[in-house]
CSV table of C-alpha atoms in Angstrom, one decimal:
chain,number,residue,atom,x,y,z
P,1,UNK,CA,-35.5,17.6,-17.9
P,2,UNK,CA,-34.8,17.5,-14.2
P,3,UNK,CA,-31.8,19.3,-12.9
P,4,UNK,CA,-29.1,17.0,-11.5
P,5,UNK,CA,-28.2,17.3,-7.9
P,6,UNK,CA,-24.9,15.6,-8.5
P,7,UNK,CA,-21.8,17.8,-8.3
P,8,UNK,CA,-20.4,18.9,-11.7
P,9,UNK,CA,-17.0,17.3,-12.2
P,10,UNK,CA,-13.9,18.6,-14.1
P,11,UNK,CA,-11.1,16.3,-15.0
P,12,UNK,CA,-7.9,18.2,-15.6
P,13,UNK,CA,-5.5,16.3,-17.8
P,14,UNK,CA,-8.7,14.5,-18.8
P,15,UNK,CA,-7.2,13.3,-22.1
P,16,UNK,CA,-4.8,10.8,-20.4
P,17,UNK,CA,-5.6,7.2,-19.8
P,18,UNK,CA,-6.7,7.6,-16.2
P,19,UNK,CA,-8.7,10.7,-16.9
P,20,UNK,CA,-10.4,9.0,-19.8
P,21,UNK,CA,-11.3,6.0,-17.6
P,22,UNK,CA,-12.7,8.1,-14.8
P,23,UNK,CA,-14.7,10.3,-17.3
P,24,UNK,CA,-16.3,7.2,-18.9
P,25,UNK,CA,-17.3,5.8,-15.5
P,26,UNK,CA,-18.7,9.0,-14.2
P,27,UNK,CA,-20.6,10.0,-17.4
P,28,UNK,CA,-22.0,6.5,-17.4
P,29,UNK,CA,-23.2,7.1,-13.8
P,30,UNK,CA,-25.0,10.2,-14.8
P,31,UNK,CA,-22.5,12.9,-13.8
P,32,UNK,CA,-21.9,16.1,-15.8
P,33,UNK,CA,-18.2,16.0,-16.7
P,34,UNK,CA,-16.0,18.7,-18.1
P,35,UNK,CA,-12.8,17.3,-19.7
P,36,UNK,CA,-10.0,19.8,-19.2
P,37,UNK,CA,-6.7,20.0,-21.1
P,38,UNK,CA,-4.0,22.5,-21.7
P,39,UNK,CA,-5.3,22.7,-25.3
P,40,UNK,CA,-9.0,23.1,-25.9
P,41,UNK,CA,-8.8,21.0,-29.1
P,42,UNK,CA,-7.3,18.0,-27.3
P,43,UNK,CA,-10.1,18.2,-24.8
P,44,UNK,CA,-12.6,18.4,-27.6
P,45,UNK,CA,-11.2,15.3,-29.2
P,46,UNK,CA,-11.4,13.5,-25.9
P,47,UNK,CA,-15.0,14.5,-25.6
P,48,UNK,CA,-15.8,13.2,-29.1
P,49,UNK,CA,-14.1,9.9,-28.3
P,50,UNK,CA,-16.1,9.7,-25.0
P,51,UNK,CA,-19.4,10.3,-26.8
P,52,UNK,CA,-18.5,7.6,-29.3
P,53,UNK,CA,-17.7,5.1,-26.6
P,54,UNK,CA,-20.9,6.0,-24.7
P,55,UNK,CA,-22.9,5.5,-27.9
P,56,UNK,CA,-21.2,2.1,-28.4
P,57,UNK,CA,-22.3,1.2,-24.9
P,58,UNK,CA,-25.9,2.3,-25.6
P,59,UNK,CA,-25.7,5.0,-23.0
P,60,UNK,CA,-28.6,7.4,-23.5
P,61,UNK,CA,-28.4,10.7,-25.2
P,62,UNK,CA,-28.9,12.7,-22.1
P,63,UNK,CA,-25.8,11.2,-20.5
P,64,UNK,CA,-23.9,11.9,-23.7
P,65,UNK,CA,-24.9,15.5,-23.6
P,66,UNK,CA,-23.5,16.0,-20.1
P,67,UNK,CA,-19.9,16.0,-21.2
P,68,UNK,CA,-18.0,19.1,-22.5
P,69,UNK,CA,-14.5,20.2,-23.3
P,70,UNK,CA,-12.5,23.2,-22.0
P,71,UNK,CA,-9.1,24.4,-21.2
P,72,UNK,CA,-8.0,23.4,-17.7
P,73,UNK,CA,-8.8,26.8,-16.0
P,74,UNK,CA,-12.2,27.1,-17.6
P,75,UNK,CA,-12.9,23.4,-16.7
P,76,UNK,CA,-12.0,24.1,-13.1
P,77,UNK,CA,-14.2,27.2,-13.0
P,78,UNK,CA,-17.1,25.3,-14.4
P,79,UNK,CA,-17.0,22.4,-11.8
P,80,UNK,CA,-18.0,21.8,-8.2
P,81,UNK,CA,-15.3,19.1,-7.7
P,82,UNK,CA,-12.0,19.2,-9.7
P,83,UNK,CA,-10.0,16.1,-10.4
P,84,UNK,CA,-6.3,16.3,-11.3
P,85,UNK,CA,-4.9,13.5,-13.4
P,86,UNK,CA,-1.8,15.1,-15.0
P,87,UNK,CA,1.7,13.6,-14.7
P,88,UNK,CA,3.7,14.5,-11.6
P,89,UNK,CA,6.0,16.7,-13.6
P,90,UNK,CA,3.0,18.9,-14.4
P,91,UNK,CA,1.2,18.8,-11.1
P,92,UNK,CA,2.5,22.0,-9.5
P,93,UNK,CA,2.3,24.1,-12.6
P,94,UNK,CA,-1.3,23.0,-13.4
P,95,UNK,CA,-2.4,23.7,-9.8
P,96,UNK,CA,-0.8,27.1,-9.9
P,97,UNK,CA,-2.7,27.9,-13.0
P,98,UNK,CA,-6.1,26.8,-11.8
P,99,UNK,CA,-5.7,27.8,-8.1
P,100,UNK,CA,-8.1,30.8,-8.3
P,101,UNK,CA,-10.9,28.5,-9.5
P,102,UNK,CA,-10.5,26.0,-6.7
P,103,UNK,CA,-11.3,28.1,-3.6
P,104,UNK,CA,-13.8,26.4,-1.4
P,105,UNK,CA,-13.9,23.3,-3.7
P,106,UNK,CA,-12.7,19.8,-3.4
P,107,UNK,CA,-9.6,18.9,-5.4
P,108,UNK,CA,-9.2,15.2,-6.0
P,109,UNK,CA,-5.5,14.7,-6.5
P,110,UNK,CA,-4.8,11.5,-8.5
P,111,UNK,CA,-1.1,12.3,-9.0
P,112,UNK,CA,1.5,9.6,-8.4
P,113,UNK,CA,5.0,11.0,-7.9
P,114,UNK,CA,6.7,8.6,-10.3
P,115,UNK,CA,10.2,9.7,-11.4
P,116,UNK,CA,10.8,8.3,-14.9
P,117,UNK,CA,12.5,6.2,-16.1
P,118,UNK,CA,12.5,4.2,-12.8
P,119,UNK,CA,8.7,4.2,-12.3
P,120,UNK,CA,8.8,0.8,-10.5
P,121,UNK,CA,10.9,2.4,-7.8
P,122,UNK,CA,9.3,4.3,-4.9
P,123,UNK,CA,10.7,7.8,-5.0
P,124,UNK,CA,8.4,9.9,-2.8
P,125,UNK,CA,9.0,13.6,-2.7
P,126,UNK,CA,10.6,15.4,0.3
P,127,UNK,CA,7.1,16.8,1.2
P,128,UNK,CA,6.1,13.2,1.8
P,129,UNK,CA,3.5,12.8,-1.0
P,130,UNK,CA,2.1,14.5,-4.1
P,131,UNK,CA,-1.1,14.9,-2.1
P,132,UNK,CA,0.7,16.9,0.5
P,133,UNK,CA,2.4,19.0,-2.2
P,134,UNK,CA,-1.1,19.9,-3.5
P,135,UNK,CA,-2.4,20.7,-0.1
P,136,UNK,CA,0.6,22.9,0.7
P,137,UNK,CA,0.3,24.7,-2.6
P,138,UNK,CA,-3.4,25.3,-2.5
P,139,UNK,CA,-3.7,26.1,1.2
P,140,UNK,CA,-6.5,25.1,3.6
P,141,UNK,CA,-9.2,26.8,1.6
P,142,UNK,CA,-9.1,24.0,-0.9
P,143,UNK,CA,-10.0,20.5,0.4
P,144,UNK,CA,-7.4,18.3,-1.2
P,145,UNK,CA,-8.4,14.6,-1.3
P,146,UNK,CA,-6.0,12.0,-2.7
P,147,UNK,CA,-7.5,9.0,-4.4
P,148,UNK,CA,-7.4,6.5,-7.4
P,149,UNK,CA,-3.6,6.0,-7.4
P,150,UNK,CA,-3.9,2.2,-7.4
P,151,UNK,CA,-6.6,1.8,-10.0
P,152,UNK,CA,-5.6,0.5,-13.4
P,153,UNK,CA,-6.7,2.9,-16.2
P,154,UNK,CA,-7.1,-0.2,-18.4
P,155,UNK,CA,-9.9,-1.5,-16.2
P,156,UNK,CA,-11.5,1.9,-15.7
P,157,UNK,CA,-11.7,2.5,-19.5
P,158,UNK,CA,-13.5,-0.9,-20.0
P,159,UNK,CA,-17.1,-1.0,-18.9
P,160,UNK,CA,-16.6,-4.2,-16.8
P,161,UNK,CA,-16.6,-4.5,-13.0
P,162,UNK,CA,-13.2,-5.2,-11.5
P,163,UNK,CA,-11.7,-5.9,-8.1
P,164,UNK,CA,-9.8,-2.9,-6.7
P,165,UNK,CA,-10.3,-0.7,-3.7
P,166,UNK,CA,-9.5,3.0,-3.5
P,167,UNK,CA,-7.7,4.6,-0.5
P,168,UNK,CA,-9.1,8.1,0.1
P,169,UNK,CA,-6.9,10.5,2.1
P,170,UNK,CA,-7.6,14.1,3.1
P,171,UNK,CA,-7.8,16.4,6.0
P,172,UNK,CA,-11.6,16.9,5.7
P,173,UNK,CA,-13.7,13.8,6.6
P,174,UNK,CA,-16.7,15.3,4.8
P,175,UNK,CA,-14.7,15.9,1.6
P,176,UNK,CA,-13.4,12.3,1.8
P,177,UNK,CA,-16.9,11.1,2.0
P,178,UNK,CA,-17.9,13.0,-1.1
P,179,UNK,CA,-15.0,11.4,-2.9
P,180,UNK,CA,-16.0,7.9,-1.7
P,181,UNK,CA,-19.4,8.6,-3.2
P,182,UNK,CA,-17.6,9.2,-6.5
P,183,UNK,CA,-15.5,6.1,-6.0
P,184,UNK,CA,-18.7,4.1,-5.6
P,185,UNK,CA,-20.2,5.8,-8.7
P,186,UNK,CA,-17.2,4.4,-10.6
P,187,UNK,CA,-18.1,0.9,-9.4
P,188,UNK,CA,-15.4,0.6,-6.7
P,189,UNK,CA,-15.1,0.5,-2.9
P,190,UNK,CA,-13.5,3.5,-1.2
P,191,UNK,CA,-11.9,3.7,2.2
P,192,UNK,CA,-11.2,6.6,4.6
P,193,UNK,CA,-7.4,6.3,4.7
P,194,UNK,CA,-6.6,9.2,7.0
P,195,UNK,CA,-5.1,12.7,6.7
P,196,UNK,CA,-3.6,13.9,3.4
P,197,UNK,CA,-0.1,12.8,4.6
P,198,UNK,CA,-1.4,9.2,4.3
P,199,UNK,CA,-1.6,9.7,0.5
P,200,UNK,CA,2.1,8.5,0.7
P,201,UNK,CA,0.8,4.9,1.1
P,202,UNK,CA,-1.3,4.7,-2.1
P,203,UNK,CA,1.3,6.7,-4.0
P,204,UNK,CA,4.2,4.4,-3.0
P,205,UNK,CA,2.1,1.4,-3.7
P,206,UNK,CA,1.7,2.3,-7.3
P,207,UNK,CA,5.4,1.6,-8.0
P,208,UNK,CA,5.0,-1.8,-6.2
P,209,UNK,CA,2.0,-2.6,-8.5
P,210,UNK,CA,4.0,-1.6,-11.5
P,211,UNK,CA,6.7,-4.0,-10.3
P,212,UNK,CA,4.1,-6.8,-10.0
P,213,UNK,CA,2.5,-5.9,-13.3
P,214,UNK,CA,5.9,-6.5,-15.0
P,215,UNK,CA,6.1,-10.0,-13.5
P,216,UNK,CA,2.5,-11.1,-14.2
P,217,UNK,CA,1.7,-9.1,-17.3
P,218,UNK,CA,-1.3,-7.9,-15.4
P,219,UNK,CA,-3.1,-4.8,-14.3
P,220,UNK,CA,-2.9,-5.4,-10.6
P,221,UNK,CA,-4.8,-3.6,-7.8
P,222,UNK,CA,-5.4,-4.0,-4.1
P,223,UNK,CA,-8.2,-5.1,-2.0
P,224,UNK,CA,-8.6,-4.4,1.7
P,225,UNK,CA,-9.2,-7.8,3.5
P,226,UNK,CA,-10.1,-8.9,7.0
P,227,UNK,CA,-13.0,-6.6,7.6
P,228,UNK,CA,-15.5,-9.3,8.7
P,229,UNK,CA,-13.5,-10.4,11.6
Q,1,UNK,CA,16.2,-38.2,12.9
Q,2,UNK,CA,16.8,-36.6,9.5
Q,3,UNK,CA,18.6,-33.3,9.6
Q,4,UNK,CA,16.4,-30.5,8.4
Q,5,UNK,CA,17.5,-28.7,5.2
Q,6,UNK,CA,15.4,-25.7,6.2
Q,7,UNK,CA,17.3,-22.6,7.2
Q,8,UNK,CA,17.5,-22.0,10.9
Q,9,UNK,CA,15.6,-18.8,11.9
Q,10,UNK,CA,16.2,-16.3,14.6
Q,11,UNK,CA,13.4,-13.8,15.5
Q,12,UNK,CA,14.9,-10.8,17.3
Q,13,UNK,CA,12.3,-9.1,19.5
Q,14,UNK,CA,10.6,-12.4,19.3
Q,15,UNK,CA,8.6,-11.8,22.5
Q,16,UNK,CA,6.4,-9.2,20.8
Q,17,UNK,CA,3.1,-9.9,19.1
Q,18,UNK,CA,4.3,-10.1,15.6
Q,19,UNK,CA,7.4,-12.1,16.6
Q,20,UNK,CA,5.2,-14.5,18.5
Q,21,UNK,CA,2.9,-14.9,15.6
Q,22,UNK,CA,5.7,-15.6,13.1
Q,23,UNK,CA,7.4,-18.1,15.5
Q,24,UNK,CA,4.2,-20.1,15.9
Q,25,UNK,CA,3.7,-20.3,12.1
Q,26,UNK,CA,7.2,-21.3,11.3
Q,27,UNK,CA,7.6,-23.8,14.2
Q,28,UNK,CA,4.3,-25.3,13.1
Q,29,UNK,CA,5.8,-25.6,9.5
Q,30,UNK,CA,8.8,-27.5,10.8
Q,31,UNK,CA,11.4,-24.7,11.0
Q,32,UNK,CA,13.9,-24.5,13.8
Q,33,UNK,CA,13.3,-21.1,15.5
Q,34,UNK,CA,15.5,-19.2,18.0
Q,35,UNK,CA,13.5,-16.6,19.9
Q,36,UNK,CA,15.8,-13.7,20.6
Q,37,UNK,CA,15.3,-10.9,23.2
Q,38,UNK,CA,17.3,-8.3,24.9
Q,39,UNK,CA,16.8,-10.4,28.1
Q,40,UNK,CA,17.4,-14.2,27.9
Q,41,UNK,CA,14.7,-14.8,30.5
Q,42,UNK,CA,12.1,-13.1,28.4
Q,43,UNK,CA,13.1,-15.2,25.5
Q,44,UNK,CA,12.8,-18.3,27.7
Q,45,UNK,CA,9.3,-17.4,28.8
Q,46,UNK,CA,8.3,-16.9,25.2
Q,47,UNK,CA,9.7,-20.3,24.3
Q,48,UNK,CA,7.7,-21.9,27.1
Q,49,UNK,CA,4.6,-20.2,25.9
Q,50,UNK,CA,5.3,-21.3,22.3
Q,51,UNK,CA,5.7,-24.9,23.4
Q,52,UNK,CA,2.5,-24.7,25.4
Q,53,UNK,CA,0.6,-23.4,22.4
Q,54,UNK,CA,2.1,-26.0,20.1
Q,55,UNK,CA,1.1,-28.7,22.6
Q,56,UNK,CA,-2.5,-27.3,22.6
Q,57,UNK,CA,-2.5,-27.6,18.8
Q,58,UNK,CA,-1.2,-31.2,19.0
Q,59,UNK,CA,2.0,-30.3,17.1
Q,60,UNK,CA,4.4,-33.2,17.4
Q,61,UNK,CA,7.2,-33.2,20.0
Q,62,UNK,CA,9.9,-32.9,17.3
Q,63,UNK,CA,8.6,-29.5,16.3
Q,64,UNK,CA,8.3,-28.4,19.9
Q,65,UNK,CA,12.0,-29.4,20.4
Q,66,UNK,CA,13.1,-27.1,17.5
Q,67,UNK,CA,12.6,-23.9,19.4
Q,68,UNK,CA,15.1,-22.3,21.7
Q,69,UNK,CA,15.7,-19.0,23.5
Q,70,UNK,CA,18.7,-16.7,23.5
Q,71,UNK,CA,19.8,-13.1,23.8
Q,72,UNK,CA,19.5,-11.2,20.5
Q,73,UNK,CA,23.2,-11.5,19.5
Q,74,UNK,CA,23.4,-15.2,20.3
Q,75,UNK,CA,20.1,-15.8,18.5
Q,76,UNK,CA,21.5,-14.0,15.4
Q,77,UNK,CA,24.7,-16.0,15.5
Q,78,UNK,CA,22.8,-19.3,15.7
Q,79,UNK,CA,20.6,-18.6,12.7
Q,80,UNK,CA,20.9,-18.7,8.9
Q,81,UNK,CA,18.1,-16.1,8.4
Q,82,UNK,CA,17.5,-13.4,11.0
Q,83,UNK,CA,14.1,-11.7,11.4
Q,84,UNK,CA,13.9,-8.3,13.1
Q,85,UNK,CA,10.5,-7.5,14.8
Q,86,UNK,CA,11.4,-4.8,17.3
Q,87,UNK,CA,9.7,-1.4,17.5
Q,88,UNK,CA,11.1,1.2,15.2
Q,89,UNK,CA,12.7,3.1,18.2
Q,90,UNK,CA,14.9,0.0,18.8
Q,91,UNK,CA,15.6,-0.9,15.2
Q,92,UNK,CA,19.0,0.8,14.8
Q,93,UNK,CA,20.4,-0.1,18.2
Q,94,UNK,CA,19.4,-3.7,17.8
Q,95,UNK,CA,21.0,-3.9,14.4
Q,96,UNK,CA,24.2,-2.2,15.6
Q,97,UNK,CA,24.4,-4.9,18.3
Q,98,UNK,CA,23.9,-7.9,16.1
Q,99,UNK,CA,25.6,-6.6,13.0
Q,100,UNK,CA,28.7,-8.9,13.3
Q,101,UNK,CA,26.5,-11.9,13.3
Q,102,UNK,CA,24.7,-10.9,10.1
Q,103,UNK,CA,27.5,-10.9,7.6
Q,104,UNK,CA,26.5,-12.9,4.5
Q,105,UNK,CA,23.0,-13.6,5.9
Q,106,UNK,CA,19.5,-12.5,5.1
Q,107,UNK,CA,18.0,-10.0,7.5
Q,108,UNK,CA,14.2,-9.8,7.2
Q,109,UNK,CA,13.2,-6.4,8.4
Q,110,UNK,CA,9.7,-6.3,9.7
Q,111,UNK,CA,10.0,-2.8,11.2
Q,112,UNK,CA,7.3,-0.3,10.6
Q,113,UNK,CA,8.4,3.3,11.2
Q,114,UNK,CA,5.5,4.3,13.3
Q,115,UNK,CA,6.0,7.5,15.4
Q,116,UNK,CA,3.8,7.2,18.5
Q,117,UNK,CA,1.3,8.5,19.5
Q,118,UNK,CA,0.1,9.2,15.9
Q,119,UNK,CA,0.6,5.7,14.6
Q,120,UNK,CA,-2.3,6.1,12.2
Q,121,UNK,CA,-0.4,8.9,10.4
Q,122,UNK,CA,2.2,8.0,7.7
Q,123,UNK,CA,5.5,9.4,8.9
Q,124,UNK,CA,8.2,7.8,6.9
Q,125,UNK,CA,11.8,8.5,7.9
Q,126,UNK,CA,14.0,10.8,5.8
Q,127,UNK,CA,15.9,7.7,4.5
Q,128,UNK,CA,12.6,6.7,2.8
Q,129,UNK,CA,11.9,3.6,4.8
Q,130,UNK,CA,12.9,1.5,7.8
Q,131,UNK,CA,14.1,-1.1,5.3
Q,132,UNK,CA,16.4,1.4,3.7
Q,133,UNK,CA,17.7,2.4,7.1
Q,134,UNK,CA,18.6,-1.3,7.8
Q,135,UNK,CA,20.3,-1.7,4.5
Q,136,UNK,CA,22.3,1.5,4.9
Q,137,UNK,CA,23.3,0.5,8.4
Q,138,UNK,CA,24.3,-3.1,7.6
Q,139,UNK,CA,25.9,-2.5,4.2
Q,140,UNK,CA,25.7,-4.6,1.1
Q,141,UNK,CA,27.2,-7.7,2.7
Q,142,UNK,CA,23.9,-8.3,4.5
Q,143,UNK,CA,20.9,-9.0,2.3
Q,144,UNK,CA,18.1,-6.9,3.8
Q,145,UNK,CA,14.6,-8.0,2.8
Q,146,UNK,CA,11.5,-6.1,4.0
Q,147,UNK,CA,8.3,-8.1,4.7
Q,148,UNK,CA,5.3,-8.7,6.9
Q,149,UNK,CA,4.5,-5.1,7.6
Q,150,UNK,CA,0.8,-5.5,6.7
Q,151,UNK,CA,0.1,-8.8,8.4
Q,152,UNK,CA,-2.0,-8.6,11.6
Q,153,UNK,CA,-0.2,-10.2,14.5
Q,154,UNK,CA,-3.7,-11.3,15.8
Q,155,UNK,CA,-4.2,-13.5,12.8
Q,156,UNK,CA,-0.7,-14.9,12.7
Q,157,UNK,CA,-0.9,-15.9,16.4
Q,158,UNK,CA,-4.1,-17.9,15.7
Q,159,UNK,CA,-3.7,-21.1,13.8
Q,160,UNK,CA,-6.4,-20.3,11.2
Q,161,UNK,CA,-5.8,-19.4,7.6
Q,162,UNK,CA,-6.5,-15.7,6.7
Q,163,UNK,CA,-6.5,-13.5,3.7
Q,164,UNK,CA,-3.5,-11.2,3.5
Q,165,UNK,CA,-0.7,-10.9,1.0
Q,166,UNK,CA,2.9,-9.9,1.9
Q,167,UNK,CA,5.0,-7.4,-0.1
Q,168,UNK,CA,8.6,-8.5,-0.2
Q,169,UNK,CA,11.2,-5.8,-1.0
Q,170,UNK,CA,15.0,-6.2,-1.2
Q,171,UNK,CA,17.9,-5.6,-3.5
Q,172,UNK,CA,18.6,-9.4,-4.0
Q,173,UNK,CA,16.0,-11.3,-6.0
Q,174,UNK,CA,17.3,-14.6,-4.6
Q,175,UNK,CA,17.0,-13.4,-1.0
Q,176,UNK,CA,13.5,-12.2,-1.8
Q,177,UNK,CA,12.7,-15.6,-3.1
Q,178,UNK,CA,13.9,-17.3,0.1
Q,179,UNK,CA,11.7,-14.9,2.1
Q,180,UNK,CA,8.7,-15.6,-0.1
Q,181,UNK,CA,9.2,-19.3,0.7
Q,182,UNK,CA,9.0,-18.3,4.4
Q,183,UNK,CA,5.9,-16.3,3.7
Q,184,UNK,CA,4.3,-19.3,2.1
Q,185,UNK,CA,5.4,-21.5,5.1
Q,186,UNK,CA,3.4,-19.0,7.2
Q,187,UNK,CA,0.3,-19.7,5.1
Q,188,UNK,CA,0.4,-16.5,3.1
Q,189,UNK,CA,1.1,-15.3,-0.5
Q,190,UNK,CA,4.3,-13.3,-1.0
Q,191,UNK,CA,5.1,-10.9,-3.9
Q,192,UNK,CA,8.4,-9.6,-5.3
Q,193,UNK,CA,7.8,-5.9,-4.6
Q,194,UNK,CA,11.0,-4.5,-5.9
Q,195,UNK,CA,14.2,-3.0,-4.4
Q,196,UNK,CA,14.6,-2.2,-0.7
Q,197,UNK,CA,13.5,1.4,-1.3
Q,198,UNK,CA,10.0,0.0,-2.1
Q,199,UNK,CA,9.7,-1.1,1.5
Q,200,UNK,CA,8.2,2.4,1.9
Q,201,UNK,CA,4.9,1.2,0.4
Q,202,UNK,CA,4.2,-1.6,2.8
Q,203,UNK,CA,5.5,0.5,5.7
Q,204,UNK,CA,3.2,3.5,4.9
Q,205,UNK,CA,0.3,1.2,4.3
Q,206,UNK,CA,0.4,0.0,7.9
Q,207,UNK,CA,-0.7,3.4,9.1
Q,208,UNK,CA,-3.6,3.3,6.6
Q,209,UNK,CA,-4.6,-0.2,7.8
Q,210,UNK,CA,-4.5,1.1,11.4
Q,211,UNK,CA,-6.8,3.9,10.3
Q,212,UNK,CA,-9.2,1.4,8.7
Q,213,UNK,CA,-9.0,-0.9,11.8
Q,214,UNK,CA,-10.2,1.9,14.0
Q,215,UNK,CA,-13.3,2.4,11.8
Q,216,UNK,CA,-14.2,-1.3,11.4
Q,217,UNK,CA,-12.9,-2.8,14.6
Q,218,UNK,CA,-11.0,-5.2,12.3
Q,219,UNK,CA,-7.5,-6.6,11.7
Q,220,UNK,CA,-7.4,-5.5,8.1
Q,221,UNK,CA,-4.8,-6.6,5.5
Q,222,UNK,CA,-4.4,-6.3,1.8
Q,223,UNK,CA,-4.7,-8.6,-1.2
Q,224,UNK,CA,-3.2,-8.1,-4.6
Q,225,UNK,CA,-6.0,-8.3,-7.2
Q,226,UNK,CA,-6.2,-8.4,-11.0
Q,227,UNK,CA,-3.5,-11.0,-11.6
Q,228,UNK,CA,-5.7,-13.3,-13.8
Q,229,UNK,CA,-6.4,-10.6,-16.5
């Protein structure tokens, strides 16, 4: 068996809807994915589910073998690129816990700073964005890249293709490019959206999409237009 | 000649690119538009230009007669719906000046809180958004509706159709609906995007679109996707 040159991914909070959707996409694309959770048994259940879904989709055994379960810290240690998909309320505490395992790595922050119960209302934090909070907390030795805030978990979990672009913000252009490669592996288009402070745009947009979803009974997303002119 | 039942529109800062583009679209759709400026002679020059463009496009004389020039305060007084398209640095001072003329009316705030020279960086104000600033300043007797932040002036000024949706935020649903009618009159799709605080999303997104425009040499916009599912 040839060794993969793809980065090994950890998805912290990987038992949630968005983490589950991303895991399915990336395993299907041939990535080795470690599902992280606060409780190892929850992560193990998510992995079992993931394997069952891959089997249903007739994904080959090798791909199914490339997924494993761990507690969040062990998951982060085992990975080259770490993805954070926990609720905003747990963002800081999770990052504090895994910080030692992130040095020199890319942290993909998928956090949306929703403040329940009014999740359809934009309520950005005083730091400007959850992405900025992560970068401040982790320091410049971790390349924080914000992405996937506007992607409906519903669509990610299904195997079908769907129409949604991903805004990718971060202070390192090279790190953004690596994340755009992962966006494309998930079947989507990614765009360089600027420095980490620009994560505010995608994060705020999520509440607008929730507002639109309520009206249309939909799982709305966005597409960047006007690029051919 | 039948009296129009359409609301009379004033565009404050109507000599700029975005104001010019909106004026062209709405005059072409049969609206009576008052171009406002700090200086009456600049407004008059904009009106002359608008008439020349309408003549080039073979728009009938009646439409061309329904455009006039005024200083900002007089423009606001003459209109049913007032549109603010001045730079962020002049937003508050312009609103203070015209505030007495806005009571009971809709104020469409098109302001994007860009902070030059770093206009590609999201730098939202501490109030959350320029739309919120306008609502705070004008009080609840003025229905502030935020819209058009993500529309490229370049495309608006041209007569052609183009692919860009407009996020419409404001505390009054009925006022948002009136603005959506104006969005559609300009040839675009408008979406109820929530309370005025949600203006932050479209305002932040403008800096991301500027970032993308630099990479693609484009006039990018957005489209809401996933509504048919």
